[in-house]
Short mmCIF file of C-alpha atoms in Angstrom, two decimals:
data_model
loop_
_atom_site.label_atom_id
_atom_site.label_comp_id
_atom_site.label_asym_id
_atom_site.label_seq_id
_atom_site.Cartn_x
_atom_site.Cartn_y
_atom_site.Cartn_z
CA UNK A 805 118.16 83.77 119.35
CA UNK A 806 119.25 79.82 119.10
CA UNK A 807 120.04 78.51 115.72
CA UNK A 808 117.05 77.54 113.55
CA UNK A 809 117.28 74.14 111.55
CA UNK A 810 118.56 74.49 107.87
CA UNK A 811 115.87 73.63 106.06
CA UNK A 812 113.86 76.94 108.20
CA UNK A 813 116.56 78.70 107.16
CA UNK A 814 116.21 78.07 103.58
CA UNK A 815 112.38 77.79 103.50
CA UNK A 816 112.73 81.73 105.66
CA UNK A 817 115.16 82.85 102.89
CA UNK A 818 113.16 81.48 99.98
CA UNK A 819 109.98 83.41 101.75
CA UNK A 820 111.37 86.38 101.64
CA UNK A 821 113.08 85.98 97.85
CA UNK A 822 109.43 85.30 97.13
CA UNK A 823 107.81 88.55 98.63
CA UNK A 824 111.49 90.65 97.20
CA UNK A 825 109.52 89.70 93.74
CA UNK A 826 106.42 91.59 94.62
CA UNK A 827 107.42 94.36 96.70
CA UNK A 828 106.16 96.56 94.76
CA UNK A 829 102.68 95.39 94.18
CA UNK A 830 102.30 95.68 98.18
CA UNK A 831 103.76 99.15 97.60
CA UNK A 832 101.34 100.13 95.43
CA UNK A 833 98.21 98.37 97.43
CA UNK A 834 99.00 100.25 100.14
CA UNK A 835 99.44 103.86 98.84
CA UNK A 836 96.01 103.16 96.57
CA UNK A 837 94.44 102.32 99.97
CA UNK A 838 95.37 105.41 101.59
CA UNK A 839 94.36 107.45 98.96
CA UNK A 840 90.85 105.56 99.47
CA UNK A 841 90.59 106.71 102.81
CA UNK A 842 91.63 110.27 102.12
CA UNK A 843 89.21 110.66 99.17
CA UNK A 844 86.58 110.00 101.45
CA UNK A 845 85.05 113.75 102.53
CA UNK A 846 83.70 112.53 105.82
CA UNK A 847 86.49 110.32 106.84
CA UNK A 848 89.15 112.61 105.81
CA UNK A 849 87.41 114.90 108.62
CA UNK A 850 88.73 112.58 111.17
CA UNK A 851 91.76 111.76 109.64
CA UNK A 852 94.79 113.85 111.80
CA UNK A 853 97.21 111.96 109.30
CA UNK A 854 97.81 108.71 107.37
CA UNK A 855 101.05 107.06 106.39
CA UNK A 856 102.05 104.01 104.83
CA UNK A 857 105.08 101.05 103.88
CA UNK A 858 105.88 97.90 102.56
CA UNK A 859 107.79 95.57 105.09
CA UNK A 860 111.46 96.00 104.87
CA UNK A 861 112.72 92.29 103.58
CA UNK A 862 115.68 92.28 106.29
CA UNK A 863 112.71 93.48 108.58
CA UNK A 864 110.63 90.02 107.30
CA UNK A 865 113.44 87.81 107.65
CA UNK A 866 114.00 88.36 110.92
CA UNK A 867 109.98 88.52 111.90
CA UNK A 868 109.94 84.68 110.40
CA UNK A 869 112.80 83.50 112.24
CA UNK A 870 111.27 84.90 115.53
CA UNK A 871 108.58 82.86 114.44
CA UNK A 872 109.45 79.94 113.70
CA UNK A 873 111.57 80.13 117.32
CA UNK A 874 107.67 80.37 119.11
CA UNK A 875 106.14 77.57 116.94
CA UNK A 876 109.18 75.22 117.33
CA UNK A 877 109.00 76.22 121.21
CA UNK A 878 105.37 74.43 120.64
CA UNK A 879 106.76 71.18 119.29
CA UNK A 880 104.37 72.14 116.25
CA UNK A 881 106.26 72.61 112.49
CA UNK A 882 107.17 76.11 111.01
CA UNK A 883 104.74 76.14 108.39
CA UNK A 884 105.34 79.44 106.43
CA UNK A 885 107.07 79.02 102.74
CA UNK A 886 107.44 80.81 99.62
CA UNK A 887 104.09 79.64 98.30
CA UNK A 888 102.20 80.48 101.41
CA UNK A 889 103.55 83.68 102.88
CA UNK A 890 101.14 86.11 100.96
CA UNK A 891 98.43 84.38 102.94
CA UNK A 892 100.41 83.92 106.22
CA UNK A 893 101.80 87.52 106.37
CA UNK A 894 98.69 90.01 106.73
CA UNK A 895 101.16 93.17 107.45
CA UNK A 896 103.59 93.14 104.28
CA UNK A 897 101.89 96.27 103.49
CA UNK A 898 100.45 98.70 105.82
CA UNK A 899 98.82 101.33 106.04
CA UNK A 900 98.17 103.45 109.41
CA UNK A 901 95.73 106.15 110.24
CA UNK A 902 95.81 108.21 113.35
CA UNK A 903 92.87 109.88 114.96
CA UNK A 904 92.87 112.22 118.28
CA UNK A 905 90.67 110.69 120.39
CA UNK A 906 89.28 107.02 121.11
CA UNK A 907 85.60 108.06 120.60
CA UNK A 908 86.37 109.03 116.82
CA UNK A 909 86.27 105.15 116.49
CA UNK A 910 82.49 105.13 116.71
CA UNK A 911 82.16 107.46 113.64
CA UNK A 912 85.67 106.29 111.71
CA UNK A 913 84.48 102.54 111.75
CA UNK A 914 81.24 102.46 109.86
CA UNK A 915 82.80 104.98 107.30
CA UNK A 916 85.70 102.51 106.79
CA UNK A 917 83.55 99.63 106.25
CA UNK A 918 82.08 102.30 103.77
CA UNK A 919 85.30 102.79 101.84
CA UNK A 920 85.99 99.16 101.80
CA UNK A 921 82.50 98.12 100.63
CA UNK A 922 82.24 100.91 98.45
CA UNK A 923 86.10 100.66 96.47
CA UNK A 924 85.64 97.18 95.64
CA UNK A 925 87.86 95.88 99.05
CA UNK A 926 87.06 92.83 100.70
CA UNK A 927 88.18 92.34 104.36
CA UNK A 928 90.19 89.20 105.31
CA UNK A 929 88.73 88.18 108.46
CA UNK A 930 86.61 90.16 110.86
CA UNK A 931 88.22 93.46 112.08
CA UNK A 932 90.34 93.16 115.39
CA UNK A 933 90.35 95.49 118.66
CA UNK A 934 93.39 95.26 120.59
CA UNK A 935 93.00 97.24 123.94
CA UNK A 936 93.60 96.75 127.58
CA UNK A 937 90.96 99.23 128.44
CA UNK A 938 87.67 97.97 129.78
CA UNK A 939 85.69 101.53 128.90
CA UNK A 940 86.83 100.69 125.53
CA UNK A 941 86.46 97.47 125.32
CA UNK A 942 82.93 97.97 125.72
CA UNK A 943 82.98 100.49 122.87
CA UNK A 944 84.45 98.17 120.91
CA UNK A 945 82.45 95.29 120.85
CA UNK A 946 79.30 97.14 120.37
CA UNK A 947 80.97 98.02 117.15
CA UNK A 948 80.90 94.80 116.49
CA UNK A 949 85.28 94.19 116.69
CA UNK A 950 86.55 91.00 117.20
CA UNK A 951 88.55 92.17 121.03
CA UNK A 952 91.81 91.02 121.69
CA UNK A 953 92.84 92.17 125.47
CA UNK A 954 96.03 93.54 125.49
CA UNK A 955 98.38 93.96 128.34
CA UNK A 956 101.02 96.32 127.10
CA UNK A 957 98.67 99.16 127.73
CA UNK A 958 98.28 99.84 124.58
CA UNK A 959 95.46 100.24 122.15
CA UNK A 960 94.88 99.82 118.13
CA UNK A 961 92.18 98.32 115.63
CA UNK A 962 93.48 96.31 112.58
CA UNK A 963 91.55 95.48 109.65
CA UNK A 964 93.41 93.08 106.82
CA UNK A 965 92.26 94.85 103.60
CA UNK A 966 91.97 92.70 100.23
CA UNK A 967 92.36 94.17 96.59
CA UNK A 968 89.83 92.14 95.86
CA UNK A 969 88.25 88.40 96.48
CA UNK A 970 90.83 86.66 93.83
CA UNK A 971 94.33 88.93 94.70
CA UNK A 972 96.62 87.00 97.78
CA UNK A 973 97.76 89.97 98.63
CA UNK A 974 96.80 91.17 101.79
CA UNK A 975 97.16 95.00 103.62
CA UNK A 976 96.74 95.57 107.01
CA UNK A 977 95.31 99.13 108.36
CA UNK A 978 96.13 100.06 111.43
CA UNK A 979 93.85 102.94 113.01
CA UNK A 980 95.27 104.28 116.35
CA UNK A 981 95.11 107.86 118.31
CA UNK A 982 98.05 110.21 117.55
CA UNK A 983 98.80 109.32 121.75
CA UNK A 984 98.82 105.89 120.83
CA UNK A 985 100.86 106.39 118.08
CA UNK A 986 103.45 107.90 120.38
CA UNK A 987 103.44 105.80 122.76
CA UNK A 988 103.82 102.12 120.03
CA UNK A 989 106.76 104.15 118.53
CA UNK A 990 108.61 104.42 121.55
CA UNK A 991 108.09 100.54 122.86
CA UNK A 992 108.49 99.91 118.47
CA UNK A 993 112.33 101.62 119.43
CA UNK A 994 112.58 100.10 122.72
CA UNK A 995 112.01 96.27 121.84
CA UNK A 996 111.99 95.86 118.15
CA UNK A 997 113.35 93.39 116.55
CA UNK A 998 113.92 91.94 119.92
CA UNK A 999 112.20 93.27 123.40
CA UNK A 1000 114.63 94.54 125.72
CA UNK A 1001 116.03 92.93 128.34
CA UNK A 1002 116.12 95.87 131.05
CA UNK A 1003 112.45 95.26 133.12
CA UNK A 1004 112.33 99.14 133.90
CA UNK A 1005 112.06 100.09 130.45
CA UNK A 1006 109.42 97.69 130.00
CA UNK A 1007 107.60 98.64 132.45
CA UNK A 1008 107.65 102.41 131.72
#
């Protein structure tokens, strides 16, 4: 990773400082939200298992400066600060639900727009479908997801979850199969923070 300018540096460092402060508060967003979900009869149902986490700040820091490398790459400024990053950052808390099959999604969607309507949520753009499969891409958008085609063979639907319409802080839910699951922790060990260099493991 080449060396970022200073003032990156600093406005990365005072970013992070800045979320440090309210770690908690994403902490506790993100267990209330799971609890949400579980207290939900019909949902629960579905639910094989949920877990949750605030972003690590070492974790953050080095997400930002990876970046920042991209954007400067583009010739466009690093715009991220300590007065912005709530808004930037939709995963500083988390929470992930995992399902056994694809198919579930057609009954687990409208009963998550049911939590978040009925708990008071508000969601922070439209909910996103990341797949590489057509067949489910199909599903998908008759769902009405935003699809985002995704070559790494992998598939996952992310909604960014508000408190409410005044809080800045934002939680993302992840909702994946227990395959898929699997299969993003192994490439998660494989190329995170940085994606390996070796093209076989990439490729398998």
């Amino acid at each position: 990773m080449a060396k970022l300018p200073a003032t990156i540096t600093k406005a990365i460092a005072d970013a992070v400082k800045a979320f440090e402060a309210k770690r908690h508060d994403f902490e506790t967003d993100a267990t209330n939200l799971q609890n949400r979900l579980l207290s939900h009869p019909d949902l629960k149902k579905l639910i094989h298992s949920l877990k949750w986490r605030a972003k690590a700040p070492a974790h953050l820091a080095d997400s930002l400066k990876r970046k920042a490398q991209k954007v400067l790459k583009t010739g466009k400024p690093f715009d991220i600060t300590k007065d912005n990053i709530f808004d930037k950052m939709p995963d500083l808390a988390g929470v992930r639900l995992l399902h056994l099959h694809m198919r579930q999604m057609e009954k687990l969607h409208p009963l998550i727009l049911k939590v978040i309507k009925d708990e008071g949520y508000v969601l922070d753009g439209k909910p996103e479908a990341k797949t590489w499969d057509l067949e489910y891409e199909t599903m998908f958008k008759k769902l009405g997801l935003e699809v985002v085609r995704n070559e790494s063979l992998y598939t996952s639907v992310h909604y960014v979850i508000k408190q409410n319409s005044t809080t800045r802080r934002l939680c993302e839910l992840q909702v994946r199969t227990l395959a898929e699951e699997v299969w993003g922790e192994i490439s998660h060990t494989i190329n995170y923070p940085h994606e390996t260099d070796s093209l076989r493991a990439r490729n398998n």
